[in-house]
Amino acid sequence: MSTPAQVRVRFSPSPTGIPHVGLVRTALFNWAHARHHGGTLVFRIEDTDASRDSAESYEALLDALNWLGLDWDEGVEKGGPHGPYRQSERGQIYADALRRLIEGGEVYESFSLAAEIEARHRAAGRDPKLGYDNADRDLTDEQKAAFRAEGRSPVYRLRMPEHDITFTDLVRGEITFRAGQVPDFVLARGDGTPLYPLTNPVDDALMEITHVLRGEDLLASTPRQIALLQALQRVGIGNGPFVYAHLPLVTGEGNRKLSKRDPESNLFHHRDRGFVPEGLLNYLALLGWSIADDRDVFSLEEMVAAFDVSRVSGNAARFDVKKAEAINAAHLRLLAPDDFAARVVPYLAAEGIELTTDQEQLLAAAAPLVQERSQVLSDAARMLAFLFRDEDSFAPDADAAAKNLNADAAPVLEAAVAGLTDLPEWTAAAIEESLKSSLVDGLGLKPRKAFGPVRVAISGRTVSPPLYESMELLGRERSLARLGAGVRLARGMG
């Protein structure tokens, strides 16, 4: 299928709750498709459900897109020729579209009650849960008047075509829905209040959307949209159906759909842990697409250059936290050291550490020590926090202390203090030589037994930056003070 000269795609979420990683993956694929083809991304808001939509959720969407760097060309916050871009502000547009559909004979009034529809199915020996049976298509004016006299209010239904609906999905190939498989469906209530099955296609038609990339959970609604787009075209609205690509579901454990109740579904959960936009977007791109069979790490610019929606897999894509962390770690290693250090600062703040000017210089020196060891920025902050705590607020992790600062550790730490106290120069190389001489050669300890207690006494953790470099950065006075405190703690545990 040839690509139109001007690609126009849309991202049209409802502002409900915290942004879901599956929703952001959809935004990313739409963004990449538009950027690859030099097209337009429209960002509109579907906010007609006042009971679920909220200003806070809308602000969260903006926050998410801005943090990730997924910009849009037209829509909310930017404007454009097809506004307004909030459904709640487009009521007159939907009313006009409904009027034209009614006048064109594409839509009819339906009065059947759910109980009546079930009864007709039972009488005909059909499954009573089949749904609407198109029984009201040809009601006379007298019948309609009689229903109104009973106090019934109709709904407006689209008259579905009596032929198969076939379309080519860019992800799934040719798909056919047989005639009669999809019943006439409701577009609006009797008072004209539009429903989502009307508003979404009307917006797409009037905004001249050419491609719709959306989740496969919406595939079942595609024949309804195609039928409505054809009907709208017949009454002078839009250019008929466009190109669809139904993206694979994002799943969690057990291949079930990733629920909003799952922590990993929450975009901000990953940001709070210290994913960087480059790493998270890279991983989200892998949920259904790949740049090459033998390559997982790439930039957003490389994705745009290579993105082809027809290469998206139709299979469900499982959100694998471990792989996401590995991808993020690769992007952390690609950062310039000063950039990495700057990005760690907010996560140190989350640890209760506000840096002074001198400490900013210390961070610049220390950050490269953990850049290769960090999967997320919070890892780096936790590993570096010991450098910025004064001795009154510093305390080793309880589990690490219990395993490494017990009674057996006291003579190890005392030997370390003895060897380091009069060290002529306080450098990593000199510290290493002294500790190895005092603990490995002097006490006959294996390195793990020798340096484990020292590491925990100095950093408070079993995982830290390289020990000797850490002690050099911490300084002689503070290092010896912490080793002394470690001795007291170990003696106390005895």
Coordinates of C-alpha atoms in Angstrom, one line a residue:
M1 CA 0.0 0.0 0.0
S2 CA 1.5 3.3 -1.0
T3 CA 2.1 6.0 1.6
P4 CA 0.1 9.3 1.0
A5 CA 2.2 12.4 0.2
Q6 CA 1.4 13.9 3.6
V7 CA 1.2 11.4 6.6
R8 CA -1.0 12.6 9.4
V9 CA -1.3 10.5 12.6
R10 CA -2.9 11.3 15.9
F11 CA -2.4 10.5 19.5
S12 CA -5.8 10.8 21.2
P13 CA -5.8 9.6 24.8
S14 CA -8.4 10.1 27.5
P15 CA -6.9 12.0 30.5
T16 CA -7.6 9.3 33.1
G17 CA -5.1 8.2 35.7
I18 CA -1.3 8.0 35.4
P19 CA 0.2 7.5 31.9
H20 CA 0.5 3.8 31.1
V21 CA 3.6 2.5 29.3
G22 CA 1.4 0.9 26.7
L23 CA -0.2 4.2 26.0
V24 CA 3.2 5.9 25.7
R25 CA 4.4 3.1 23.4
T26 CA 1.5 3.9 21.1
A27 CA 2.4 7.6 21.3
L28 CA 6.1 6.7 20.4
F29 CA 5.1 4.6 17.4
N30 CA 2.8 7.4 16.1
W31 CA 5.5 10.0 16.7
A32 CA 8.2 7.8 14.9
H33 CA 5.9 7.1 12.0
A34 CA 5.2 10.9 11.5
R35 CA 8.8 11.8 11.9
H36 CA 10.0 9.1 9.5
H37 CA 7.7 10.3 6.8
G38 CA 8.1 14.0 7.4
G39 CA 4.4 14.0 8.4
T40 CA 2.3 15.6 11.2
L41 CA 1.5 14.3 14.6
V42 CA -1.8 15.6 16.0
F43 CA -2.3 15.5 19.8
R44 CA -6.0 15.7 20.8
I45 CA -7.8 14.9 24.0
E46 CA -10.8 12.7 24.3
D47 CA -12.4 14.2 27.5
T48 CA -16.1 13.7 27.1
D49 CA -16.3 11.4 30.1
A50 CA -16.5 13.9 32.9
S51 CA -16.7 11.2 35.6
R52 CA -13.3 9.8 34.7
D53 CA -11.3 12.6 33.1
S54 CA -9.4 15.1 35.2
A55 CA -7.2 18.1 34.9
E56 CA -4.5 16.3 36.9
S57 CA -4.4 13.4 34.5
Y58 CA -4.1 15.9 31.6
E59 CA -1.2 17.6 33.2
A60 CA 0.4 14.2 33.8
L61 CA 0.1 13.4 30.1
L62 CA 1.8 16.7 29.2
D63 CA 4.5 16.0 31.8
A64 CA 5.1 12.5 30.4
L65 CA 5.4 13.6 26.7
N66 CA 7.5 16.6 27.6
W67 CA 9.9 14.6 29.8
L68 CA 10.3 12.0 27.0
G69 CA 10.8 14.6 24.3
L70 CA 7.8 13.4 22.2
D71 CA 6.8 16.6 20.6
W72 CA 3.7 17.1 18.4
D73 CA 2.9 19.4 15.5
E74 CA -0.7 20.3 16.0
G75 CA -3.2 20.0 18.8
V76 CA -3.7 20.9 22.5
E77 CA -1.3 23.6 23.8
K78 CA -0.2 24.3 20.2
G79 CA -3.4 24.9 18.2
G80 CA -3.8 24.3 14.5
P81 CA -6.3 24.5 11.6
H82 CA -8.5 21.7 12.9
G83 CA -9.2 22.8 16.4
P84 CA -10.5 22.8 19.0
Y85 CA -8.5 19.7 20.0
R86 CA -10.6 18.7 23.0
Q87 CA -13.7 16.7 22.4
S88 CA -15.5 18.5 25.2
E89 CA -15.2 21.7 23.1
R90 CA -16.4 20.1 19.8
G91 CA -20.1 19.5 20.7
Q92 CA -21.5 21.6 17.8
I93 CA -19.2 19.7 15.4
Y94 CA -20.6 16.4 16.4
A95 CA -24.2 17.7 16.3
D96 CA -23.7 18.8 12.8
A97 CA -22.2 15.5 11.7
L98 CA -25.1 13.6 13.4
R99 CA -27.6 15.8 11.6
R100 CA -26.1 15.2 8.2
L101 CA -25.9 11.4 8.9
I102 CA -29.6 11.4 9.8
E103 CA -30.6 13.5 6.8
G104 CA -28.6 11.2 4.6
G105 CA -30.4 8.1 5.8
E106 CA -27.2 6.7 7.3
V107 CA -28.5 6.7 10.9
Y108 CA -31.8 5.8 12.3
E109 CA -33.7 6.0 15.6
S110 CA -33.8 2.8 17.6
F111 CA -36.3 2.2 20.5
S112 CA -35.7 -1.5 21.4
L113 CA -35.0 -2.2 25.1
A114 CA -32.3 -4.7 26.1
A115 CA -35.0 -7.1 27.5
E116 CA -36.9 -7.0 24.2
I117 CA -33.8 -7.8 22.2
E118 CA -33.0 -10.8 24.4
A119 CA -36.6 -12.0 24.1
R120 CA -36.5 -11.8 20.3
H121 CA -33.2 -13.9 20.3
R122 CA -34.8 -16.5 22.6
A123 CA -37.9 -16.7 20.4
A124 CA -35.7 -17.3 17.4
G125 CA -33.5 -19.9 19.2
R126 CA -30.5 -17.7 19.2
D127 CA -28.0 -16.8 22.0
P128 CA -29.8 -14.1 24.0
K129 CA -26.5 -12.3 24.5
L130 CA -25.9 -11.7 20.8
G131 CA -26.7 -8.0 21.2
Y132 CA -28.8 -5.8 19.0
D133 CA -30.6 -7.5 16.2
N134 CA -31.1 -4.5 13.8
A135 CA -34.9 -4.8 14.4
D136 CA -35.6 -1.1 14.4
R137 CA -34.1 -0.3 11.0
D138 CA -37.4 0.2 9.2
L139 CA -39.7 1.6 11.8
T140 CA -42.6 3.6 10.5
D141 CA -43.4 7.1 11.7
E142 CA -46.4 5.7 13.4
Q143 CA -44.4 3.1 15.3
K144 CA -41.9 5.7 16.4
A145 CA -44.7 7.9 17.6
A146 CA -46.2 5.0 19.6
F147 CA -42.8 4.4 21.3
R148 CA -42.5 8.1 22.2
A149 CA -46.1 8.0 23.5
E150 CA -44.9 5.2 25.9
G151 CA -42.2 7.6 27.1
R152 CA -39.3 5.9 25.4
S153 CA -36.3 7.9 24.2
P154 CA -34.5 6.5 21.2
V155 CA -30.8 6.1 20.4
Y156 CA -29.3 6.8 17.0
R157 CA -27.7 3.8 15.3
L158 CA -25.5 3.6 12.2
R159 CA -26.9 1.4 9.4
M160 CA -24.1 -1.1 8.9
P161 CA -23.5 -2.2 5.3
E162 CA -24.8 -5.6 4.2
H163 CA -21.5 -6.7 2.7
D164 CA -18.2 -7.9 4.1
I165 CA -15.8 -5.2 5.3
T166 CA -12.2 -5.9 4.3
F167 CA -9.1 -3.8 5.0
T168 CA -5.3 -4.2 5.0
D169 CA -3.7 -3.7 8.4
L170 CA -0.1 -2.7 8.2
V171 CA 0.8 -5.0 11.0
R172 CA -1.7 -7.9 10.5
G173 CA -2.3 -8.0 6.8
E174 CA -5.7 -8.4 5.2
I175 CA -8.6 -8.7 7.7
T176 CA -12.3 -9.4 6.8
F177 CA -15.4 -8.9 8.9
R178 CA -18.3 -10.8 7.4
A179 CA -21.6 -9.1 6.7
G180 CA -23.9 -9.3 9.7
Q181 CA -21.0 -9.9 12.1
V182 CA -21.2 -6.4 13.5
P183 CA -24.7 -5.1 14.3
D184 CA -25.8 -1.6 13.9
F185 CA -24.3 0.4 16.8
V186 CA -25.2 3.4 18.8
L187 CA -23.7 6.8 17.8
A188 CA -25.7 9.1 20.0
R189 CA -28.4 9.2 22.6
G190 CA -31.8 10.4 21.8
D191 CA -31.0 13.9 23.0
G192 CA -28.2 14.1 20.5
T193 CA -25.4 13.5 23.1
P194 CA -22.6 12.0 21.0
L195 CA -20.8 8.8 22.1
Y196 CA -17.2 7.7 21.5
P197 CA -18.1 5.6 18.4
L198 CA -19.2 8.9 16.7
T199 CA -16.7 11.4 18.1
N200 CA -13.5 9.6 17.4
P201 CA -14.1 8.9 13.6
V202 CA -15.6 12.4 13.1
D203 CA -12.4 13.9 14.6
D204 CA -10.2 11.7 12.5
A205 CA -12.2 12.6 9.3
L206 CA -12.2 16.3 9.9
M207 CA -8.5 16.4 11.0
E208 CA -7.6 14.6 7.8
I209 CA -5.9 11.7 9.6
T210 CA -4.2 9.3 7.1
H211 CA -2.9 6.5 9.4
V212 CA -4.2 5.2 12.7
L213 CA -1.7 3.3 14.8
R214 CA -3.5 1.9 17.9
G215 CA -3.6 -1.1 20.2
E216 CA -4.9 -4.4 19.0
D217 CA -7.6 -4.3 21.8
L218 CA -9.4 -1.8 19.5
L219 CA -9.3 -4.1 16.4
A220 CA -12.9 -5.3 16.9
S221 CA -14.1 -1.7 16.6
T222 CA -12.4 -1.2 13.2
P223 CA -15.3 -2.4 11.0
R224 CA -17.6 0.1 12.8
Q225 CA -15.2 2.9 12.2
I226 CA -14.7 2.0 8.5
A227 CA -18.5 1.9 8.0
L228 CA -19.0 5.2 9.7
L229 CA -16.1 6.9 7.8
Q230 CA -17.7 5.7 4.5
A231 CA -21.1 7.1 5.7
L232 CA -19.4 10.4 6.7
Q233 CA -17.8 10.6 3.3
R234 CA -21.2 10.1 1.6
V235 CA -22.6 13.1 3.5
G236 CA -19.6 15.3 2.7
I237 CA -17.4 14.8 5.8
G238 CA -13.8 13.5 5.3
N239 CA -12.3 11.3 2.7
G240 CA -13.4 7.9 3.8
P241 CA -11.4 5.2 5.6
F242 CA -7.7 5.5 6.2
V243 CA -4.8 3.1 6.9
Y244 CA -4.8 1.1 10.1
A245 CA -2.0 -0.6 12.1
H246 CA -3.0 -2.4 15.2
L247 CA -0.1 -2.7 17.6
P248 CA 0.5 -5.7 19.8
L249 CA -0.7 -5.6 23.4
V250 CA 1.9 -4.9 26.1
T251 CA 1.6 -7.7 28.6
G252 CA 2.9 -8.5 32.1
E253 CA 3.6 -11.7 33.9
G254 CA 1.8 -14.7 32.5
N255 CA 1.2 -12.9 29.2
R256 CA -1.9 -11.1 30.6
K257 CA -2.5 -7.5 29.6
L258 CA -0.4 -5.1 31.7
S259 CA -2.9 -3.7 34.1
K260 CA -2.8 -0.2 35.6
R261 CA -2.5 -2.0 38.9
D262 CA 0.9 -3.4 37.9
P263 CA 3.6 -1.0 39.1
E264 CA 5.6 -1.4 35.9
S265 CA 2.7 -0.1 33.9
N266 CA 3.2 3.3 35.5
L267 CA 5.5 5.5 33.4
F268 CA 6.3 7.7 36.4
H269 CA 7.3 4.7 38.4
H270 CA 10.2 4.2 36.0
R271 CA 11.1 7.8 36.0
D272 CA 11.1 7.9 39.8
R273 CA 13.5 4.9 39.8
G274 CA 15.9 6.7 37.5
F275 CA 15.2 5.6 33.9
V276 CA 16.4 8.3 31.5
P277 CA 14.1 9.2 28.5
E278 CA 16.6 7.7 26.0
G279 CA 16.6 4.4 27.8
L280 CA 12.9 4.1 28.4
L281 CA 12.0 5.1 24.9
N282 CA 14.5 2.6 23.5
Y283 CA 13.0 -0.2 25.5
L284 CA 9.4 0.8 24.7
A285 CA 10.3 0.7 21.0
L286 CA 11.3 -2.9 21.4
L287 CA 7.8 -3.8 22.6
G288 CA 6.8 -4.9 19.1
W289 CA 9.5 -3.5 16.9
S290 CA 13.3 -3.9 16.4
I291 CA 15.9 -1.9 14.6
A292 CA 17.8 -5.0 13.7
D293 CA 17.9 -8.7 14.7
D294 CA 21.3 -8.3 16.4
R295 CA 20.9 -4.9 18.0
D296 CA 18.8 -3.6 20.9
V297 CA 20.4 -0.3 21.9
F298 CA 19.8 2.7 19.6
S299 CA 19.0 6.4 19.8
L300 CA 15.7 8.1 19.0
E301 CA 17.2 9.6 15.9
E302 CA 18.2 6.1 14.7
M303 CA 14.7 4.8 15.4
V304 CA 13.1 7.6 13.3
A305 CA 15.4 6.8 10.4
A306 CA 14.7 3.1 10.5
F307 CA 11.0 3.0 11.7
D308 CA 8.7 1.0 9.5
V309 CA 5.3 0.2 11.0
S310 CA 4.9 -2.8 8.7
R311 CA 7.8 -4.4 10.6
V312 CA 5.9 -4.3 13.9
S313 CA 5.2 -7.7 15.2
G314 CA 1.6 -8.8 15.8
N315 CA 2.6 -10.9 18.8
A316 CA 2.0 -9.7 22.3
A317 CA 5.0 -7.8 23.8
R318 CA 5.9 -8.6 27.4
F319 CA 7.3 -5.8 29.6
D320 CA 10.5 -7.3 31.0
V321 CA 11.8 -5.1 33.8
K322 CA 15.2 -6.7 33.7
K323 CA 15.7 -6.1 30.0
A324 CA 14.4 -2.5 30.4
E325 CA 17.0 -1.9 33.1
A326 CA 19.7 -3.4 30.9
I327 CA 18.8 -1.1 28.0
N328 CA 18.7 1.9 30.4
A329 CA 22.1 1.0 31.8
A330 CA 23.5 1.0 28.3
H331 CA 22.2 4.5 27.8
L332 CA 23.6 5.7 31.1
R333 CA 27.0 4.5 30.0
L334 CA 26.7 6.5 26.8
L335 CA 26.2 9.8 28.6
A336 CA 29.0 12.3 29.0
P337 CA 30.3 12.1 32.6
D338 CA 29.1 15.7 33.5
D339 CA 25.7 14.9 32.0
F340 CA 25.4 11.7 34.0
A341 CA 26.4 13.6 37.2
A342 CA 23.8 16.3 36.6
R343 CA 21.1 13.7 36.1
V344 CA 22.0 12.0 39.4
V345 CA 21.4 15.2 41.4
P346 CA 17.5 14.9 41.7
Y347 CA 17.9 11.3 42.9
L348 CA 20.4 12.5 45.6
A349 CA 17.8 15.0 46.6
A350 CA 15.3 12.1 46.9
E351 CA 17.8 10.6 49.4
G352 CA 17.6 13.8 51.4
I353 CA 20.9 15.3 50.0
E354 CA 21.0 18.9 48.8
L355 CA 24.5 19.5 47.4
T356 CA 26.7 22.4 48.3
T357 CA 29.1 23.9 45.6
D358 CA 31.9 21.9 47.1
Q359 CA 29.8 18.7 47.0
E360 CA 28.9 19.3 43.3
Q361 CA 32.6 19.1 42.6
L362 CA 32.8 16.0 44.6
L363 CA 29.9 14.5 42.7
A364 CA 31.7 15.3 39.4
A365 CA 34.7 13.4 40.6
A366 CA 32.7 10.5 42.0
A367 CA 30.0 10.0 39.4
P368 CA 32.3 8.2 36.8
L369 CA 33.0 5.6 39.5
V370 CA 29.4 4.4 39.4
Q371 CA 28.4 5.2 35.8
E372 CA 29.3 1.7 34.6
R373 CA 27.7 0.0 37.6
S374 CA 24.3 1.7 37.5
Q375 CA 21.1 0.4 35.9
V376 CA 19.0 3.4 36.9
L377 CA 19.9 6.8 38.3
S378 CA 18.6 5.9 41.8
D379 CA 21.3 3.1 41.9
A380 CA 23.9 5.8 41.4
A381 CA 22.4 8.0 44.0
R382 CA 22.3 5.2 46.6
M383 CA 25.9 4.2 45.9
L384 CA 27.1 7.8 46.1
A385 CA 25.0 9.0 49.0
F386 CA 27.7 8.0 51.6
L387 CA 30.0 10.7 50.3
F388 CA 27.6 13.5 51.1
R389 CA 26.4 12.5 54.6
D390 CA 28.1 14.0 57.6
E391 CA 29.1 11.6 60.3
D392 CA 26.0 12.4 62.5
S393 CA 23.6 11.3 59.8
F394 CA 25.6 8.4 58.3
A395 CA 24.6 4.9 59.3
P396 CA 25.3 1.6 57.5
D397 CA 22.4 -0.3 56.1
A398 CA 21.1 -2.6 58.8
D399 CA 21.3 -5.9 56.8
A400 CA 24.7 -5.0 55.5
A401 CA 25.9 -4.2 59.0
A402 CA 24.5 -7.4 60.4
K403 CA 26.4 -9.6 57.9
N404 CA 29.6 -7.6 57.7
L405 CA 30.1 -5.6 60.9
N406 CA 29.8 -8.5 63.4
A407 CA 32.3 -9.4 66.2
D408 CA 34.6 -11.0 63.7
A409 CA 34.9 -7.7 61.8
A410 CA 36.3 -5.7 64.7
P411 CA 40.0 -6.9 64.4
V412 CA 39.8 -6.5 60.6
L413 CA 38.7 -2.8 61.0
E414 CA 41.2 -2.2 63.7
A415 CA 44.0 -3.5 61.5
A416 CA 42.8 -1.3 58.7
V417 CA 42.8 1.8 61.0
A418 CA 46.3 1.0 62.2
G419 CA 47.6 0.6 58.7
L420 CA 46.0 3.8 57.3
T421 CA 46.4 6.2 60.2
D422 CA 49.9 7.4 59.3
L423 CA 49.7 6.7 55.5
P424 CA 52.0 9.4 53.9
E425 CA 49.7 10.2 51.0
W426 CA 46.0 9.6 50.8
T427 CA 45.5 8.2 47.3
A428 CA 43.6 5.2 46.0
A429 CA 46.9 3.4 45.2
A430 CA 48.4 4.0 48.6
I431 CA 45.1 3.0 50.3
E432 CA 45.0 -0.2 48.3
E433 CA 48.6 -1.1 49.1
S434 CA 48.1 -0.4 52.8
L435 CA 44.8 -2.4 53.1
K436 CA 46.2 -5.4 51.3
S437 CA 49.3 -5.4 53.4
S438 CA 47.4 -5.1 56.6
L439 CA 44.5 -7.4 56.0
V440 CA 45.4 -9.9 53.3
D441 CA 49.1 -10.3 54.1
G442 CA 49.0 -9.3 57.8
L443 CA 45.8 -11.2 58.9
G444 CA 45.9 -13.8 56.2
L445 CA 42.3 -13.0 55.1
K446 CA 40.8 -13.7 51.7
P447 CA 39.9 -10.4 49.9
R448 CA 36.1 -10.8 50.4
K449 CA 36.6 -11.3 54.2
A450 CA 39.1 -8.5 54.3
F451 CA 37.4 -5.8 52.4
G452 CA 33.7 -6.6 53.0
P453 CA 33.7 -5.0 56.5
V454 CA 35.8 -2.0 55.3
R455 CA 33.4 -1.4 52.4
V456 CA 30.3 -1.4 54.7
A457 CA 32.0 0.7 57.3
I458 CA 33.0 3.3 54.7
S459 CA 29.9 3.3 52.4
G460 CA 27.2 1.7 54.5
R461 CA 26.5 -0.8 51.7
T462 CA 27.7 -4.0 50.2
V463 CA 27.6 -2.5 46.7
S464 CA 29.5 0.8 46.3
P465 CA 31.9 2.6 44.1
P466 CA 35.4 1.1 44.0
L467 CA 36.6 1.0 47.5
Y468 CA 40.0 2.6 47.3
E469 CA 38.7 5.5 45.1
S470 CA 35.8 5.9 47.5
M471 CA 38.1 6.3 50.4
E472 CA 40.3 8.8 48.6
L473 CA 37.2 10.9 47.8
L474 CA 35.9 10.6 51.3
G475 CA 39.2 11.8 52.7
R476 CA 41.5 10.6 55.4
E477 CA 39.7 12.1 58.4
R478 CA 36.2 10.9 57.5
S479 CA 37.4 7.5 56.4
L480 CA 39.2 6.8 59.6
A481 CA 36.2 8.1 61.6
R482 CA 33.9 5.7 59.8
L483 CA 36.3 2.8 60.3
G484 CA 36.4 3.7 64.0
A485 CA 32.6 3.8 64.2
G486 CA 32.6 0.4 62.5
V487 CA 34.9 -1.0 65.2
R488 CA 32.6 0.2 67.9
L489 CA 29.5 -1.2 66.1
A490 CA 31.2 -4.6 65.6
R491 CA 32.3 -4.7 69.2
G492 CA 28.8 -3.9 70.2
M493 CA 27.5 -6.8 68.2
G494 CA 29.9 -9.1 70.0

